Amino acid sequence: GAEGEEIDVVTDVAKRKNHNYLERKRRNDLRSRFLALRDQVPGLASCPKTPKVVILSKSSEYLQSLISAERRMAAEKRQLQLRQTQLLKRIELLLEPRSLGENQA
């Protein structure tokens, strides 16, 4: 009877408190992750009240700029490696002893 209902009420209160605690913890974790993300994006770290949608859109823009820069640098690296190979071959040719026919003349 009444005793069983009291236990149910206590159990419901405990479940609600636990749910509220877990939800608060989830929101705090999400907030701290947004702040950490905001601090990684140039120009946003100094804006404490930045809305989440701005953090996400600016983060996306920043990532796209990093991807473009990485592609540009990778292409430049390939060109520089090719140039280095050409120059090393040229040095090798310049350092080779002359052929026997030229030395006898």
JSON list of C-alpha atoms in Angstrom, two decimals:
[
{"chain": "A", "resi": 1, "resn": "GLY", "atom": "CA", "xyz": [0.00, 0.00, 0.00]},
{"chain": "A", "resi": 2, "resn": "ALA", "atom": "CA", "xyz": [1.19, 3.34, 1.21]},
{"chain": "A", "resi": 3, "resn": "GLU", "atom": "CA", "xyz": [4.71, 2.13, 1.99]},
{"chain": "A", "resi": 4, "resn": "GLY", "atom": "CA", "xyz": [5.17, 0.86, -1.59]},
{"chain": "A", "resi": 5, "resn": "GLU", "atom": "CA", "xyz": [3.99, 4.21, -2.96]},
{"chain": "A", "resi": 6, "resn": "GLU", "atom": "CA", "xyz": [6.50, 6.06, -0.74]},
{"chain": "A", "resi": 7, "resn": "ILE", "atom": "CA", "xyz": [9.31, 3.88, -2.08]},
{"chain": "A", "resi": 8, "resn": "ASP", "atom": "CA", "xyz": [8.14, 4.61, -5.64]},
{"chain": "A", "resi": 9, "resn": "VAL", "atom": "CA", "xyz": [8.13, 8.37, -4.92]},
{"chain": "A", "resi": 10, "resn": "VAL", "atom": "CA", "xyz": [11.63, 8.19, -3.38]},
{"chain": "A", "resi": 11, "resn": "THR", "atom": "CA", "xyz": [12.84, 6.12, -6.33]},
{"chain": "A", "resi": 12, "resn": "ASP", "atom": "CA", "xyz": [11.29, 8.58, -8.81]},
{"chain": "A", "resi": 13, "resn": "VAL", "atom": "CA", "xyz": [12.93, 11.52, -7.02]},
{"chain": "A", "resi": 14, "resn": "ALA", "atom": "CA", "xyz": [16.30, 9.73, -7.04]},
{"chain": "A", "resi": 15, "resn": "LYS", "atom": "CA", "xyz": [15.91, 8.89, -10.74]},
{"chain": "A", "resi": 16, "resn": "ARG", "atom": "CA", "xyz": [14.99, 12.49, -11.56]},
{"chain": "A", "resi": 17, "resn": "LYS", "atom": "CA", "xyz": [17.97, 13.83, -9.55]},
{"chain": "A", "resi": 18, "resn": "ASN", "atom": "CA", "xyz": [20.29, 11.39, -11.30]},
{"chain": "A", "resi": 19, "resn": "HIS", "atom": "CA", "xyz": [18.84, 12.30, -14.70]},
{"chain": "A", "resi": 20, "resn": "ASN", "atom": "CA", "xyz": [19.22, 16.03, -13.95]},
{"chain": "A", "resi": 21, "resn": "TYR", "atom": "CA", "xyz": [22.80, 15.47, -12.80]},
{"chain": "A", "resi": 22, "resn": "LEU", "atom": "CA", "xyz": [23.68, 13.52, -15.95]},
{"chain": "A", "resi": 23, "resn": "GLU", "atom": "CA", "xyz": [22.00, 16.10, -18.19]},
{"chain": "A", "resi": 24, "resn": "ARG", "atom": "CA", "xyz": [23.86, 18.97, -16.45]},
{"chain": "A", "resi": 25, "resn": "LYS", "atom": "CA", "xyz": [27.11, 17.03, -16.83]},
{"chain": "A", "resi": 26, "resn": "ARG", "atom": "CA", "xyz": [26.40, 16.46, -20.54]},
{"chain": "A", "resi": 27, "resn": "ARG", "atom": "CA", "xyz": [25.65, 20.16, -21.11]},
{"chain": "A", "resi": 28, "resn": "ASN", "atom": "CA", "xyz": [28.80, 21.22, -19.24]},
{"chain": "A", "resi": 29, "resn": "ASP", "atom": "CA", "xyz": [30.90, 18.77, -21.26]},
{"chain": "A", "resi": 30, "resn": "LEU", "atom": "CA", "xyz": [29.39, 20.04, -24.51]},
{"chain": "A", "resi": 31, "resn": "ARG", "atom": "CA", "xyz": [29.98, 23.66, -23.43]},
{"chain": "A", "resi": 32, "resn": "SER", "atom": "CA", "xyz": [33.62, 22.99, -22.57]},
{"chain": "A", "resi": 33, "resn": "ARG", "atom": "CA", "xyz": [34.17, 21.25, -25.91]},
{"chain": "A", "resi": 34, "resn": "PHE", "atom": "CA", "xyz": [32.68, 24.22, -27.77]},
{"chain": "A", "resi": 35, "resn": "LEU", "atom": "CA", "xyz": [34.96, 26.57, -25.82]},
{"chain": "A", "resi": 36, "resn": "ALA", "atom": "CA", "xyz": [37.98, 24.40, -26.64]},
{"chain": "A", "resi": 37, "resn": "LEU", "atom": "CA", "xyz": [36.99, 24.43, -30.33]},
{"chain": "A", "resi": 38, "resn": "ARG", "atom": "CA", "xyz": [36.44, 28.20, -30.25]},
{"chain": "A", "resi": 39, "resn": "ASP", "atom": "CA", "xyz": [39.92, 28.71, -28.78]},
{"chain": "A", "resi": 40, "resn": "GLN", "atom": "CA", "xyz": [41.50, 26.84, -31.72]},
{"chain": "A", "resi": 41, "resn": "VAL", "atom": "CA", "xyz": [39.95, 29.09, -34.38]},
{"chain": "A", "resi": 42, "resn": "PRO", "atom": "CA", "xyz": [41.90, 32.29, -35.12]},
{"chain": "A", "resi": 43, "resn": "GLY", "atom": "CA", "xyz": [39.88, 35.38, -34.29]},
{"chain": "A", "resi": 44, "resn": "LEU", "atom": "CA", "xyz": [37.40, 33.62, -32.00]},
{"chain": "A", "resi": 45, "resn": "ALA", "atom": "CA", "xyz": [39.54, 32.99, -28.90]},
{"chain": "A", "resi": 46, "resn": "SER", "atom": "CA", "xyz": [39.09, 36.58, -27.77]},
{"chain": "A", "resi": 47, "resn": "CYS", "atom": "CA", "xyz": [35.28, 36.44, -28.13]},
{"chain": "A", "resi": 48, "resn": "PRO", "atom": "CA", "xyz": [33.86, 34.88, -24.95]},
{"chain": "A", "resi": 49, "resn": "LYS", "atom": "CA", "xyz": [30.18, 35.12, -25.97]},
{"chain": "A", "resi": 50, "resn": "THR", "atom": "CA", "xyz": [30.51, 33.55, -29.42]},
{"chain": "A", "resi": 51, "resn": "PRO", "atom": "CA", "xyz": [27.32, 31.66, -30.40]},
{"chain": "A", "resi": 52, "resn": "LYS", "atom": "CA", "xyz": [27.70, 27.94, -31.12]},
{"chain": "A", "resi": 53, "resn": "VAL", "atom": "CA", "xyz": [26.55, 28.33, -34.72]},
{"chain": "A", "resi": 54, "resn": "VAL", "atom": "CA", "xyz": [29.31, 30.91, -35.31]},
{"chain": "A", "resi": 55, "resn": "ILE", "atom": "CA", "xyz": [31.89, 28.60, -33.70]},
{"chain": "A", "resi": 56, "resn": "LEU", "atom": "CA", "xyz": [30.81, 25.79, -36.01]},
{"chain": "A", "resi": 57, "resn": "SER", "atom": "CA", "xyz": [30.71, 27.88, -39.19]},
{"chain": "A", "resi": 58, "resn": "LYS", "atom": "CA", "xyz": [34.05, 29.62, -38.50]},
{"chain": "A", "resi": 59, "resn": "SER", "atom": "CA", "xyz": [35.61, 26.26, -37.60]},
{"chain": "A", "resi": 60, "resn": "SER", "atom": "CA", "xyz": [34.44, 24.84, -40.91]},
{"chain": "A", "resi": 61, "resn": "GLU", "atom": "CA", "xyz": [35.87, 27.83, -42.81]},
{"chain": "A", "resi": 62, "resn": "TYR", "atom": "CA", "xyz": [39.16, 27.52, -40.92]},
{"chain": "A", "resi": 63, "resn": "LEU", "atom": "CA", "xyz": [39.39, 23.80, -41.71]},
{"chain": "A", "resi": 64, "resn": "GLN", "atom": "CA", "xyz": [38.78, 24.50, -45.40]},
{"chain": "A", "resi": 65, "resn": "SER", "atom": "CA", "xyz": [41.56, 27.11, -45.37]},
{"chain": "A", "resi": 66, "resn": "LEU", "atom": "CA", "xyz": [43.92, 24.61, -43.69]},
{"chain": "A", "resi": 67, "resn": "ILE", "atom": "CA", "xyz": [43.07, 21.95, -46.28]},
{"chain": "A", "resi": 68, "resn": "SER", "atom": "CA", "xyz": [43.76, 24.43, -49.11]},
{"chain": "A", "resi": 69, "resn": "ALA", "atom": "CA", "xyz": [47.04, 25.50, -47.54]},
{"chain": "A", "resi": 70, "resn": "GLU", "atom": "CA", "xyz": [48.09, 21.87, -47.07]},
{"chain": "A", "resi": 71, "resn": "ARG", "atom": "CA", "xyz": [47.35, 21.08, -50.73]},
{"chain": "A", "resi": 72, "resn": "ARG", "atom": "CA", "xyz": [49.26, 24.15, -51.87]},
{"chain": "A", "resi": 73, "resn": "MET", "atom": "CA", "xyz": [52.26, 23.25, -49.70]},
{"chain": "A", "resi": 74, "resn": "ALA", "atom": "CA", "xyz": [52.21, 19.61, -50.84]},
{"chain": "A", "resi": 75, "resn": "ALA", "atom": "CA", "xyz": [52.32, 20.75, -54.49]},
{"chain": "A", "resi": 76, "resn": "GLU", "atom": "CA", "xyz": [55.16, 23.16, -53.71]},
{"chain": "A", "resi": 77, "resn": "LYS", "atom": "CA", "xyz": [57.02, 20.39, -51.89]},
{"chain": "A", "resi": 78, "resn": "ARG", "atom": "CA", "xyz": [56.72, 18.10, -54.93]},
{"chain": "A", "resi": 79, "resn": "GLN", "atom": "CA", "xyz": [58.07, 20.87, -57.19]},
{"chain": "A", "resi": 80, "resn": "LEU", "atom": "CA", "xyz": [60.97, 21.55, -54.82]},
{"chain": "A", "resi": 81, "resn": "GLN", "atom": "CA", "xyz": [61.80, 17.84, -54.60]},
{"chain": "A", "resi": 82, "resn": "LEU", "atom": "CA", "xyz": [61.83, 17.62, -58.40]},
{"chain": "A", "resi": 83, "resn": "ARG", "atom": "CA", "xyz": [64.10, 20.67, -58.61]},
{"chain": "A", "resi": 84, "resn": "GLN", "atom": "CA", "xyz": [66.39, 19.19, -55.96]},
{"chain": "A", "resi": 85, "resn": "THR", "atom": "CA", "xyz": [66.66, 15.94, -57.93]},
{"chain": "A", "resi": 86, "resn": "GLN", "atom": "CA", "xyz": [67.51, 17.89, -61.11]},
{"chain": "A", "resi": 87, "resn": "LEU", "atom": "CA", "xyz": [70.18, 19.94, -59.31]},
{"chain": "A", "resi": 88, "resn": "LEU", "atom": "CA", "xyz": [71.72, 16.86, -57.69]},
{"chain": "A", "resi": 89, "resn": "LYS", "atom": "CA", "xyz": [71.98, 15.18, -61.11]},
{"chain": "A", "resi": 90, "resn": "ARG", "atom": "CA", "xyz": [73.62, 18.31, -62.50]},
{"chain": "A", "resi": 91, "resn": "ILE", "atom": "CA", "xyz": [76.15, 18.36, -59.64]},
{"chain": "A", "resi": 92, "resn": "GLU", "atom": "CA", "xyz": [76.85, 14.67, -60.25]},
{"chain": "A", "resi": 93, "resn": "LEU", "atom": "CA", "xyz": [77.50, 15.34, -63.94]},
{"chain": "A", "resi": 94, "resn": "LEU", "atom": "CA", "xyz": [79.81, 18.26, -63.15]},
{"chain": "A", "resi": 95, "resn": "LEU", "atom": "CA", "xyz": [81.82, 16.18, -60.68]},
{"chain": "A", "resi": 96, "resn": "GLU", "atom": "CA", "xyz": [82.25, 13.17, -63.01]},
{"chain": "A", "resi": 97, "resn": "PRO", "atom": "CA", "xyz": [85.77, 12.73, -64.35]},
{"chain": "A", "resi": 98, "resn": "ARG", "atom": "CA", "xyz": [86.08, 13.47, -68.05]},
{"chain": "A", "resi": 99, "resn": "SER", "atom": "CA", "xyz": [85.81, 10.52, -70.40]},
{"chain": "A", "resi": 100, "resn": "LEU", "atom": "CA", "xyz": [89.08, 8.76, -71.41]},
{"chain": "A", "resi": 101, "resn": "GLY", "atom": "CA", "xyz": [88.94, 10.10, -74.96]},
{"chain": "A", "resi": 102, "resn": "GLU", "atom": "CA", "xyz": [89.03, 13.71, -73.77]},
{"chain": "A", "resi": 103, "resn": "ASN", "atom": "CA", "xyz": [91.85, 13.11, -71.27]},
{"chain": "A", "resi": 104, "resn": "GLN", "atom": "CA", "xyz": [94.20, 11.63, -73.92]},
{"chain": "A", "resi": 105, "resn": "ALA", "atom": "CA", "xyz": [93.91, 14.54, -76.29]}
]
